[in-house]
C-alpha cells in the first residue's frame, strides 16, 4: 500500500512553502494547491517531493544519469531531479531513429561480431564515465555487454558509439566497464569461466581447462578509441569473477575483483553434483582478487605475456612470480566491490551475508610486504590473511549488493532482500564528517522493490556530491499501472541531502525498455556536448571533416563500371538530387550531408525496401552503400518531421530492371 503522510500542519506548511516559492498570490494560490492536493489525495510529503523534482518547461536538470539499458543493449540518458528521459544512445542494438544499423554504425556493430556472426543485442550492465584523477571528466562513456563480453566506447561530444570491442578470451563479462583513475585502461572482468577463447572442453575438465580472466583495454584518449595493440589480459582461476572496481588515490595502481564460485562447482543432476545454485554457495568464503595493475602493465611491456587467440595473456604463474595477484577471503558469494572516495577502503557487499566487509589498502599493502599469508589457493596464488587486511564489518540487513558514497563520510548500500537502501558511516579519516559513531548503520529507506544497484551523484568518484541517490529497482509490483504481465523497472530518486535518518523517496520513474543495472550520475555542467556538428561535412565516426562530404551546389551523380556514386545534400525542405536512376545490380555509394546550422534541424533519409534510414544531425555527413538488387520505383523521404514542407522532402530512386 502506498503510504499517506500526515494531513495536518505539515501539509499546510508544504502548501504554504510551495505557494510562497511560486509567488502565487497567497490566498487564491494556497486554495488552488490545497484543492488539487485534496482531490488527488496528495500528502504534505508528496507536495514537498513534487517541489523538489518538478521541473517547469525550459528549466534544465542539475545532474545527468547514464544508465545501462539492460536488454535494450543501449544507454539511457536521464535528467535529475526531473527523471525525464533525454536520450537513448544506440550501442549494441540497431536503433532506427538514429539510423544505427540502418545505414550508419553498421561497421561499428560488425566490430562486435562474435566468431564472425552478428550479435544484434546486448545486455548492457555497467557504464563508466571517463575520469581524470579519479573524477568524472565527462568526455567518454564506456559500457559492457555481459552476454557477449563486449565493451563499447561512446564519445560524449555527440553521445554516439564510436567503437565496439569483442573480448577474444571470454564469452561473457560482468566486472566491467570500470576505468582506472586517469582512464588509462578500461577494465573488463569475465563472468562465467570458459576455456580461454571459449573453445570446447568437457565440463569434467573444469579445474584444468576452464579459466576466469580480466582484460585491461588500453584507452587512447586522443584517438577516442581503445587501442587493442596495447591491451592485454590476466588469466585467473575459474572462480566466476564478479564485479570489479579500480583503486584511486591511496589505492592507485590496484584494482579489485570479487568472485562467487571458488567451489569450482560445475552444476548438477546427471553428474550427481549439486546444482549451481547450491554448489556455488557451499564455501563460507570466496576470494577478493587484488591486482597490482602497474606491475601487470610492466610485465606485459617486458614481454611476459603469452599469445592466446592472438591476444596477450599474463598466465597465472607469471601473476604469482611478479607479485601481481593476491587473494583474500571475503564472505560467501558477495556481489559488489566499491572503493571509498579516498581510495583507502574497499567495501565488499555480502549478498548472502548481512554485512559489508571493509578492507584497508594500507593493511593490504603491509600484508603483501610482510607476506602475511594464510595459505594459497589450488593454483598457488597467495591468500592474504583475512584478519590482517580487514578494517571493519558492518551489519546492514539482508542482501547487501552495491555501495555508493556521499561527501560527508556516509556510505550507501543497496539491500536486495530487504528492498531498502542503507545509510551507514565510514570510519577512519571520514569519521569526523558524520554525527553518528564510525562504522554504524544510520538508517534505511524502503524502496519498491528488490533494488539492484544504486547510484549517488558522483557517488563513486574521489569527490562525491551527495544530494541525490537513485535506487535501480528490479520489481515495481504495485507502483504503476500494469501494461500486461511484463512490468516496468522502477528508478526511485532519493533525497540524501540531509544528514541523519531523513532520506525520503521523492520520485518514481518507470523504465519499460529492458532491465538496467548500474548507472552513473554526473553533474550536468561537466558535459560539453555539441548542439550541432562543428562544421558542415562532419563525419561523426572520424570526428573530423570528411573531405569527400558533398557540398551545396556540387551535388552530382558519378557512374563508372556498375558503380554509382551520389553526392547529395539535405536542407529544409529538399534533397538534392531528387531523382536517382540506377541499373539493377549497380553498386550504390550514397553520400549525403545535412547542411543545416540551426540547432535541432535534423533530417532523416529513408529508402524503402533497402532497409535504410539515417538521422542526419546539423552538419553531419553520412555514407551508405548497397547493391541495387531489387528493381522498382522507390520514393525516398525525410523521416524526421523537420518543417512545414517535410512531406515534400522526398525523391525517387528508380532501379531499372536488367
Ligand atoms: S549487477 Cu545487476 S544488480 Cu550485473 Cu552490477 Cu548487481
Ligand atoms: Cu527534412 Cu523532414
XYZ file of C-alpha atoms and ligand atoms in Angstrom:
666
model
C 0.000 0.000 0.000
C 1.035 3.487 -0.740
C 1.839 5.428 2.393
C -0.095 8.572 3.127
C 1.724 11.268 5.006
C 0.195 13.360 7.766
C -2.634 15.578 6.620
C -2.095 18.021 9.495
C 0.091 21.060 9.898
C 2.944 19.635 7.826
C 0.592 19.620 4.873
C -0.404 23.250 5.385
C 3.257 24.210 5.735
C 4.147 22.447 2.500
C 1.354 24.167 0.626
C 2.435 27.477 2.146
C 6.012 26.820 1.087
C 5.063 25.973 -2.473
C 2.763 28.973 -2.701
C 5.462 31.250 -1.295
C 8.087 29.837 -3.651
C 5.836 30.071 -6.661
C 4.962 33.680 -5.835
C 1.282 32.972 -6.435
C -0.994 35.416 -4.630
C -1.124 33.662 -1.267
C -4.879 33.436 -0.760
C -6.071 32.042 -4.056
C -2.861 30.111 -4.840
C -2.985 28.361 -1.492
C -6.562 27.364 -2.106
C -5.743 26.043 -5.564
C -2.857 23.909 -4.330
C -4.972 22.678 -1.432
C -7.838 21.763 -3.703
C -5.667 19.869 -6.179
C -3.811 18.087 -3.388
C -7.079 17.050 -1.753
C -8.634 15.893 -4.982
C -5.587 13.810 -5.898
C -5.019 12.534 -2.350
C -1.539 14.060 -2.059
C 0.161 14.311 1.319
C 2.468 17.042 2.574
C 5.419 14.761 1.810
C 4.107 14.339 -1.735
C 3.878 18.101 -2.269
C 7.374 18.574 -0.946
C 8.668 15.806 -3.208
C 6.911 17.465 -6.144
C 8.524 20.790 -5.299
C 11.945 19.101 -5.209
C 11.540 17.364 -8.545
C 9.024 19.231 -10.686
C 10.964 20.904 -13.465
C 8.966 23.501 -15.380
C 9.230 23.772 -19.132
C 12.607 25.211 -20.078
C 14.275 24.589 -16.721
C 17.256 22.272 -17.047
C 18.304 19.405 -14.837
C 21.248 19.646 -12.473
C 22.564 16.101 -12.987
C 22.585 13.557 -15.759
C 22.252 9.796 -15.300
C 23.977 7.496 -17.752
C 22.151 4.245 -17.216
C 22.694 0.852 -18.698
C 19.748 -0.083 -20.895
C 19.793 -3.748 -19.904
C 18.331 -5.961 -22.631
C 17.795 -2.990 -24.922
C 21.580 -3.095 -25.378
C 21.609 0.693 -25.227
C 22.359 3.513 -22.773
C 19.666 5.743 -21.279
C 20.348 9.403 -20.540
C 18.082 10.760 -17.810
C 17.898 14.167 -16.125
C 17.952 14.576 -12.330
C 15.872 15.620 -10.432
C 13.165 15.605 -13.101
C 13.822 11.948 -14.042
C 12.989 12.721 -17.644
C 14.438 10.507 -20.367
C 16.582 12.774 -22.552
C 18.095 10.302 -24.960
C 18.697 6.675 -25.683
C 22.172 6.094 -27.057
C 22.232 3.286 -29.606
C 25.073 0.914 -28.737
C 24.836 -2.847 -29.294
C 21.377 -2.962 -30.863
C 20.179 -1.409 -34.137
C 18.071 1.680 -33.475
C 16.028 3.065 -36.362
C 15.518 6.667 -35.246
C 19.253 7.211 -35.026
C 19.810 5.145 -38.163
C 22.058 2.872 -36.078
C 22.430 -0.327 -38.085
C 20.262 1.067 -40.898
C 22.993 2.862 -42.793
C 25.204 4.323 -40.080
C 27.003 2.349 -37.403
C 26.761 -0.875 -39.412
C 30.539 -1.191 -39.461
C 30.788 -0.498 -35.731
C 28.103 -3.070 -34.954
C 30.061 -5.507 -37.138
C 33.153 -4.966 -34.955
C 31.090 -6.700 -32.267
C 30.523 -9.846 -34.307
C 31.261 -12.994 -32.348
C 33.067 -15.680 -34.370
C 32.091 -13.768 -37.488
C 28.389 -13.814 -36.699
C 26.402 -10.677 -35.934
C 25.111 -10.336 -32.387
C 22.445 -7.717 -32.581
C 21.503 -7.394 -28.980
C 23.428 -6.701 -25.847
C 22.837 -6.943 -22.113
C 24.399 -3.685 -21.050
C 25.370 -3.614 -17.392
C 27.917 -1.141 -16.147
C 28.542 2.277 -17.657
C 31.764 4.079 -16.750
C 32.296 7.775 -17.385
C 35.900 8.629 -18.227
C 37.873 10.025 -15.311
C 40.713 12.436 -14.720
C 42.415 11.989 -11.349
C 39.539 9.801 -10.214
C 36.837 12.353 -11.007
C 34.358 12.181 -13.894
C 35.578 14.368 -16.752
C 32.524 13.891 -18.961
C 34.468 13.150 -22.151
C 33.735 9.483 -22.828
C 31.460 6.721 -21.663
C 32.207 3.007 -21.697
C 29.739 0.189 -21.227
C 29.966 -3.581 -21.153
C 27.705 -6.135 -22.768
C 27.507 -9.041 -20.364
C 26.051 -11.644 -22.718
C 28.738 -11.314 -25.400
C 31.693 -9.865 -23.458
C 31.999 -6.652 -25.397
C 32.926 -3.109 -24.472
C 31.622 -0.037 -26.273
C 33.168 3.422 -26.401
C 30.822 6.412 -26.601
C 32.052 9.937 -27.312
C 30.174 12.406 -25.112
C 30.634 15.268 -27.585
C 27.862 13.779 -29.692
C 26.645 10.918 -27.474
C 27.341 8.370 -30.189
C 29.008 4.978 -30.093
C 32.410 5.006 -31.760
C 33.762 1.548 -31.143
C 32.811 -1.922 -30.007
C 35.473 -4.427 -28.998
C 34.780 -8.130 -28.585
C 36.780 -9.912 -25.929
C 38.665 -12.732 -27.669
C 39.084 -14.825 -24.498
C 35.728 -14.950 -22.781
C 32.172 -15.163 -23.987
C 30.544 -13.285 -21.084
C 31.708 -10.464 -18.849
C 30.481 -8.752 -15.713
C 33.338 -6.943 -13.955
C 33.320 -4.080 -16.425
C 33.338 -1.452 -17.573
C 35.459 0.214 -14.908
C 38.181 2.744 -15.571
C 41.476 3.436 -13.864
C 41.710 6.954 -12.332
C 43.022 8.641 -15.484
C 41.214 6.304 -17.875
C 44.490 4.692 -18.887
C 42.615 1.390 -19.022
C 39.067 0.138 -19.260
C 38.763 -2.989 -17.130
C 36.619 -5.927 -18.181
C 36.378 -8.902 -15.838
C 34.895 -12.116 -17.192
C 31.935 -13.751 -15.501
C 31.351 -17.439 -16.244
C 34.557 -19.433 -16.599
C 35.245 -20.964 -20.010
C 38.384 -22.356 -21.640
C 40.221 -19.191 -22.748
C 38.995 -18.389 -26.229
C 35.773 -20.292 -25.405
C 36.924 -23.422 -27.211
C 35.208 -26.708 -26.434
C 36.211 -28.621 -23.321
C 34.031 -31.054 -21.380
C 32.818 -29.732 -18.038
C 34.614 -32.646 -16.332
C 37.864 -30.819 -17.165
C 36.699 -27.670 -15.426
C 39.546 -27.285 -12.971
C 42.299 -27.799 -15.559
C 40.876 -26.201 -18.659
C 38.340 -23.583 -17.614
C 39.558 -20.155 -16.598
C 38.473 -16.737 -15.456
C 40.130 -13.624 -16.796
C 40.278 -9.887 -16.615
C 41.160 -7.744 -19.606
C 42.850 -4.353 -19.483
C 41.834 -2.404 -22.564
C 44.240 0.473 -23.191
C 42.335 3.660 -23.926
C 43.803 6.201 -26.329
C 42.070 9.395 -25.291
C 43.351 11.410 -28.234
C 42.040 8.904 -30.745
C 38.934 8.350 -28.659
C 39.360 4.614 -29.115
C 40.540 1.530 -27.296
C 43.959 0.599 -28.640
C 43.823 -3.171 -28.996
C 47.551 -3.376 -29.748
C 48.371 -2.083 -26.251
C 45.738 -4.180 -24.456
C 46.251 -7.447 -22.618
C 44.570 -9.844 -20.226
C 45.288 -11.679 -16.992
C 44.457 -15.342 -16.672
C 42.559 -16.031 -13.442
C 41.300 -19.189 -11.737
C 37.816 -20.347 -12.805
C 36.131 -18.594 -9.874
C 33.442 -16.629 -11.730
C 34.908 -13.198 -11.151
C 32.100 -10.788 -10.387
C 32.152 -7.033 -10.037
C 35.306 -5.005 -10.085
C 36.374 -1.529 -9.084
C 39.511 0.426 -9.637
C 41.656 1.766 -6.846
C 42.317 5.511 -6.682
C 44.382 7.896 -4.530
C 45.531 5.641 -1.643
C 44.909 2.524 -3.735
C 46.026 3.934 -7.102
C 47.676 1.181 -9.124
C 45.381 -1.575 -7.861
C 42.031 -2.915 -8.888
C 39.765 -5.351 -7.130
C 37.517 -8.153 -8.330
C 35.361 -10.413 -6.270
C 34.171 -13.881 -7.073
C 31.348 -16.304 -6.393
C 32.398 -19.802 -7.324
C 35.656 -20.595 -5.571
C 33.993 -24.004 -5.022
C 34.525 -24.544 -8.769
C 31.075 -26.129 -8.855
C 30.139 -27.478 -12.252
C 26.406 -27.974 -11.886
C 24.230 -30.880 -11.221
C 21.595 -33.551 -11.618
C 23.029 -36.138 -14.067
C 26.535 -35.500 -12.730
C 25.281 -36.237 -9.193
C 26.805 -32.886 -8.191
C 24.671 -30.207 -6.539
C 23.014 -27.739 -8.938
C 24.875 -24.465 -9.437
C 22.657 -22.554 -7.045
C 23.737 -24.786 -4.152
C 27.191 -25.808 -5.383
C 28.366 -22.232 -5.831
C 27.359 -21.302 -2.278
C 28.960 -24.093 -0.271
C 32.092 -22.356 0.975
C 31.854 -19.912 3.848
C 34.132 -17.541 1.953
C 35.123 -16.701 -1.610
C 38.087 -14.660 -2.772
C 38.582 -10.973 -3.311
C 41.158 -10.641 -6.104
C 43.695 -7.868 -5.544
C 45.523 -6.900 -8.738
C 48.532 -4.611 -8.931
C 47.943 -3.330 -12.456
C 51.048 -1.145 -12.563
C 53.073 -4.343 -12.184
C 50.847 -6.139 -14.694
C 51.457 -3.376 -17.237
C 55.207 -3.653 -16.638
C 55.141 -7.440 -17.087
C 53.216 -7.015 -20.355
C 55.723 -4.411 -21.583
C 58.572 -6.733 -20.590
C 57.150 -9.364 -22.942
C 55.973 -11.751 -20.238
C 52.560 -12.311 -21.842
C 51.712 -15.401 -23.895
C 49.575 -15.161 -27.002
C 46.227 -16.933 -26.714
C 43.758 -16.477 -29.574
C 46.057 -13.750 -30.853
C 45.732 -11.803 -27.598
C 48.475 -11.313 -24.981
C 47.707 -13.026 -21.673
C 49.698 -12.975 -18.443
C 49.386 -16.531 -17.153
C 48.618 -17.313 -13.500
C 52.209 -18.385 -12.765
C 53.501 -15.047 -14.088
C 50.978 -13.191 -11.901
C 52.332 -15.084 -8.880
C 56.017 -14.684 -9.803
C 55.688 -10.946 -10.483
C 53.623 -10.200 -7.358
C 50.686 -9.015 -9.472
C 47.836 -11.045 -7.985
C 46.780 -11.731 -4.396
C 43.612 -13.163 -2.928
C 41.951 -12.656 0.411
C 38.821 -14.301 1.826
C 35.518 -12.456 1.535
C 32.116 -13.535 2.844
C 30.411 -16.178 0.721
C 29.234 -15.150 -2.757
C 29.472 -11.393 -2.326
C 28.331 -9.060 -5.064
C 29.628 -5.500 -5.319
C 33.102 -4.238 -4.543
C 33.389 -0.466 -4.223
C 36.344 1.743 -3.382
C 35.790 4.645 -0.961
C 36.433 8.234 -2.193
C 39.961 8.491 -0.790
C 40.820 5.055 -2.092
C 41.688 3.845 1.404
C 38.836 1.379 1.957
C 37.406 -1.343 -0.248
C 33.805 -2.241 0.558
C 32.603 -5.740 -0.311
C 28.854 -6.328 -0.030
C 27.834 -9.674 1.400
C 24.800 -10.688 -0.714
C 24.425 -13.927 1.291
C 25.832 -12.271 4.428
C 24.151 -9.333 6.181
C 27.435 -7.422 6.459
C 29.561 -5.259 4.314
C 33.226 -6.086 4.805
C 35.602 -3.162 4.656
C 39.233 -3.836 3.714
C 42.051 -1.367 4.267
C 44.503 -0.729 1.443
C 47.225 0.184 3.966
C 46.748 -3.186 5.635
C 46.682 -4.944 2.262
C 49.964 -3.296 1.238
C 51.532 -4.176 4.568
C 50.307 -7.779 4.403
C 51.789 -8.100 0.908
C 55.114 -6.626 2.059
C 55.211 -8.860 5.160
C 53.968 -11.932 3.237
C 51.166 -12.338 5.767
C 49.515 -15.248 4.022
C 47.016 -17.710 5.440
C 47.938 -20.080 2.626
C 47.494 -20.283 -1.108
C 44.672 -21.416 -3.369
C 44.638 -24.505 -5.625
C 46.587 -22.579 -8.271
C 49.312 -21.385 -5.901
C 48.101 -17.793 -5.589
C 48.951 -16.360 -2.150
C 45.960 -15.690 0.090
C 46.395 -12.695 2.389
C 45.353 -13.359 5.968
C 41.809 -12.039 6.420
C 42.404 -10.609 9.909
C 45.484 -8.783 8.666
C 43.614 -6.842 5.972
C 40.073 -6.317 7.288
C 39.225 -2.931 8.803
C 35.569 -3.329 9.795
C 32.422 -5.315 9.178
C 29.112 -3.502 9.424
C 25.809 -5.344 9.700
C 23.286 -3.675 7.403
C 20.494 -6.141 6.655
C 19.546 -8.767 4.116
C 21.135 -8.999 0.707
C 23.697 -6.171 0.534
C 24.681 -5.659 -3.111
C 26.252 -2.354 -4.094
C 27.748 0.649 -2.317
C 27.999 4.344 -3.170
C 29.401 7.254 -1.210
C 28.437 10.725 -0.050
C 30.674 13.755 0.517
C 30.360 13.641 4.284
C 31.508 10.184 5.373
C 28.283 8.342 4.655
C 28.178 5.224 2.558
C 25.014 3.831 0.989
C 24.383 0.185 0.268
C 21.500 -1.447 -1.568
C 19.779 -4.309 0.253
C 18.134 -6.567 -2.303
C 16.219 -8.846 0.076
C 15.215 -6.044 2.432
C 14.200 -3.815 -0.522
C 15.946 -0.921 1.136
C 18.848 1.491 0.840
C 21.017 1.627 3.959
C 22.970 4.679 5.043
C 25.962 3.895 7.225
C 29.064 5.670 8.445
C 32.612 5.120 7.359
C 35.334 5.345 9.981
C 38.974 6.364 9.804
C 39.513 9.844 8.422
C 35.854 10.060 7.290
C 34.544 9.670 10.846
C 34.513 13.385 11.622
C 32.039 14.128 8.808
C 29.073 12.413 10.393
C 27.382 12.958 13.770
C 26.995 9.198 14.275
C 29.733 6.834 15.513
C 32.038 5.184 12.969
C 31.048 2.017 11.139
C 27.392 2.039 12.121
C 24.096 1.671 10.343
C 22.293 5.037 10.477
C 19.007 4.418 8.692
C 17.243 2.558 5.939
C 14.809 3.810 3.341
C 12.390 1.293 1.826
C 12.419 1.135 -1.953
C 9.989 -0.588 -4.318
C 11.164 -3.275 -4.832
C 14.216 -5.558 -4.962
C 16.882 -2.958 -5.507
C 19.979 -3.885 -7.503
C 22.491 -1.122 -7.974
C 22.213 2.354 -6.539
C 23.833 5.473 -7.944
C 24.605 8.616 -5.962
C 25.549 11.932 -7.553
C 29.211 11.466 -8.483
C 28.989 8.754 -5.824
C 31.893 6.572 -6.969
C 34.415 9.341 -7.606
C 37.066 10.962 -5.415
C 34.593 13.789 -4.656
C 31.011 12.583 -4.272
C 28.304 15.268 -4.270
C 25.626 13.677 -2.073
C 22.259 15.329 -2.625
C 20.660 12.659 -4.841
C 20.696 8.899 -4.922
C 18.798 6.683 -7.335
C 17.721 3.142 -6.487
C 17.527 0.937 -9.565
C 14.749 -1.451 -8.579
C 14.098 -4.716 -10.356
C 10.461 -5.133 -9.373
C 7.763 -2.463 -9.390
C 4.760 -4.691 -8.417
C 2.148 -2.127 -7.325
C 3.799 1.175 -8.229
C 2.401 1.686 -11.739
C -0.451 0.592 -13.974
C 0.218 -2.888 -15.329
C 0.927 -2.909 -19.064
C 0.329 -6.679 -19.145
C 2.388 -9.067 -17.013
C 5.766 -7.673 -18.085
C 6.172 -4.841 -15.617
C 8.406 -1.793 -15.716
C 11.559 -1.471 -13.644
C 11.448 1.375 -11.148
C 14.088 4.084 -10.771
C 13.441 5.781 -7.448
C 15.031 9.112 -6.696
C 16.012 9.576 -3.044
C 16.870 12.887 -1.411
C 20.050 12.311 0.624
C 20.822 15.976 1.258
C 20.019 15.889 4.997
C 22.274 14.122 7.472
C 20.882 11.534 9.878
C 17.786 9.443 9.318
C 15.848 11.546 6.788
C 16.173 10.039 3.317
C 12.839 10.225 1.510
C 11.941 8.768 -1.882
C 10.864 11.752 -3.994
C 10.203 10.347 -7.455
C 9.393 7.068 -9.227
C 10.405 6.642 -12.847
C 9.161 3.571 -14.683
C 11.590 2.024 -17.160
C 9.769 -0.138 -19.662
C 12.592 -0.831 -22.133
C 14.785 -3.502 -20.539
C 16.361 -4.139 -17.170
C 19.049 -1.617 -16.396
C 21.778 -2.491 -13.920
C 24.227 0.198 -12.993
C 24.168 3.914 -13.745
C 26.482 6.811 -13.010
C 25.301 10.318 -12.199
C 27.384 13.267 -13.347
C 26.989 16.999 -12.727
C 25.365 18.303 -15.916
C 27.784 21.214 -16.309
C 30.690 18.789 -16.696
C 29.262 17.677 -20.021
C 30.121 19.786 -23.050
C 28.082 18.241 -25.839
C 27.828 19.775 -29.283
C 24.413 21.136 -30.235
C 25.325 20.997 -33.927
C 28.362 19.334 -35.503
C 31.323 21.762 -35.571
C 31.354 22.148 -39.364
C 29.250 21.151 -42.339
C 30.530 17.880 -43.735
C 31.365 16.358 -40.368
C 31.907 12.625 -40.151
C 30.934 11.580 -36.606
C 32.826 8.316 -36.900
C 36.135 10.125 -37.504
C 35.099 13.225 -35.513
C 36.559 15.284 -38.347
C 35.559 16.871 -41.637
C 35.129 14.264 -44.339
C 36.957 15.556 -47.427
C 34.537 13.540 -49.585
C 31.449 15.114 -47.966
C 29.001 16.507 -50.546
C 28.746 20.301 -50.575
C 25.866 22.540 -51.684
C 25.960 23.376 -55.422
C 28.310 20.443 -56.017
C 25.682 17.728 -55.836
C 26.177 15.156 -58.570
C 25.883 11.544 -59.671
C 29.006 9.791 -60.960
C 28.831 6.480 -62.798
C 31.596 4.078 -63.660
C 31.596 0.330 -64.351
C 28.471 -0.576 -62.401
C 29.338 1.783 -59.543
C 27.034 4.740 -58.925
C 28.281 7.413 -56.540
C 25.795 10.002 -55.391
C 26.841 13.229 -53.710
C 23.715 14.689 -52.160
C 22.598 17.280 -49.637
C 19.646 17.752 -47.321
C 18.230 21.089 -46.193
C 14.750 22.342 -45.322
C 12.862 21.133 -47.317
C 14.521 19.274 -50.154
C 17.064 16.705 -51.101
C 19.442 17.253 -53.973
C 19.387 15.261 -56.204
C 15.722 14.262 -56.173
C 15.936 11.731 -58.985
C 18.382 8.874 -58.957
C 18.188 6.205 -61.646
C 20.441 3.178 -61.460
C 20.555 -0.212 -63.140
C 19.645 -3.382 -61.271
C 22.854 -4.823 -59.873
C 24.672 -1.485 -59.643
C 26.635 -0.863 -56.501
C 25.382 2.385 -54.977
C 27.513 4.602 -52.739
C 25.341 7.448 -51.495
C 26.915 10.289 -49.579
C 24.637 12.863 -48.072
C 25.276 15.955 -45.977
C 22.828 17.850 -43.813
C 23.964 21.419 -44.487
C 21.831 22.972 -41.738
C 23.409 25.052 -38.968
C 20.263 25.550 -36.859
C 20.007 23.613 -33.593
C 17.574 20.695 -33.890
C 17.254 20.983 -37.701
C 17.532 17.235 -38.170
C 16.667 15.380 -41.359
C 16.037 11.719 -41.836
C 16.838 9.845 -45.023
C 14.896 6.662 -45.598
C 14.857 4.337 -48.605
C 12.120 1.695 -48.643
C 12.903 -1.928 -49.485
C 16.610 -1.342 -48.855
C 16.396 -1.246 -45.038
C 17.914 2.230 -44.895
C 17.201 5.096 -42.564
C 19.568 7.802 -41.433
C 19.402 10.544 -38.859
C 21.386 13.459 -40.180
C 22.070 15.993 -37.487
C 23.050 19.552 -38.442
C 26.406 19.429 -40.243
C 26.583 15.628 -40.347
C 27.617 13.719 -43.414
C 26.967 10.022 -43.881
C 27.824 7.379 -46.426
C 25.661 4.372 -47.233
C 26.403 1.536 -49.594
C 24.149 -1.069 -51.098
C 23.687 -3.175 -54.198
C 20.541 -2.138 -56.065
C 19.362 -5.715 -56.433
C 15.615 -5.028 -56.237
C 14.257 -3.383 -59.371
C 11.409 -0.908 -58.998
C 10.451 2.622 -58.070
C 11.260 3.692 -54.537
C 10.213 7.041 -53.151
C 12.798 8.008 -50.555
C 11.949 10.631 -47.990
C 12.957 12.590 -44.934
C 11.807 10.565 -41.921
C 12.126 13.361 -39.349
C 9.368 15.973 -39.230
C 11.596 18.945 -39.944
C 9.450 21.696 -41.414
C 6.073 22.652 -42.781
C 7.110 21.139 -46.108
C 8.553 17.998 -44.537
C 6.231 15.730 -46.546
C 7.541 17.345 -49.703
C 11.102 16.485 -48.741
C 11.396 13.376 -50.905
C 12.757 11.971 -54.126
C 12.650 8.914 -56.345
C 15.141 6.093 -56.593
C 14.417 4.214 -59.799
C 16.080 0.853 -60.301
C 15.851 -0.152 -63.928
C 15.487 -3.937 -64.372
C 18.118 -5.826 -66.344
S 24.919 -6.381 -11.320
Cu 22.775 -6.180 -11.730
S 22.261 -5.739 -9.611
Cu 25.167 -7.058 -13.256
Cu 26.212 -4.887 -11.368
Cu 24.406 -6.093 -9.258
Cu 13.675 17.022 -43.561
Cu 11.627 16.213 -42.821
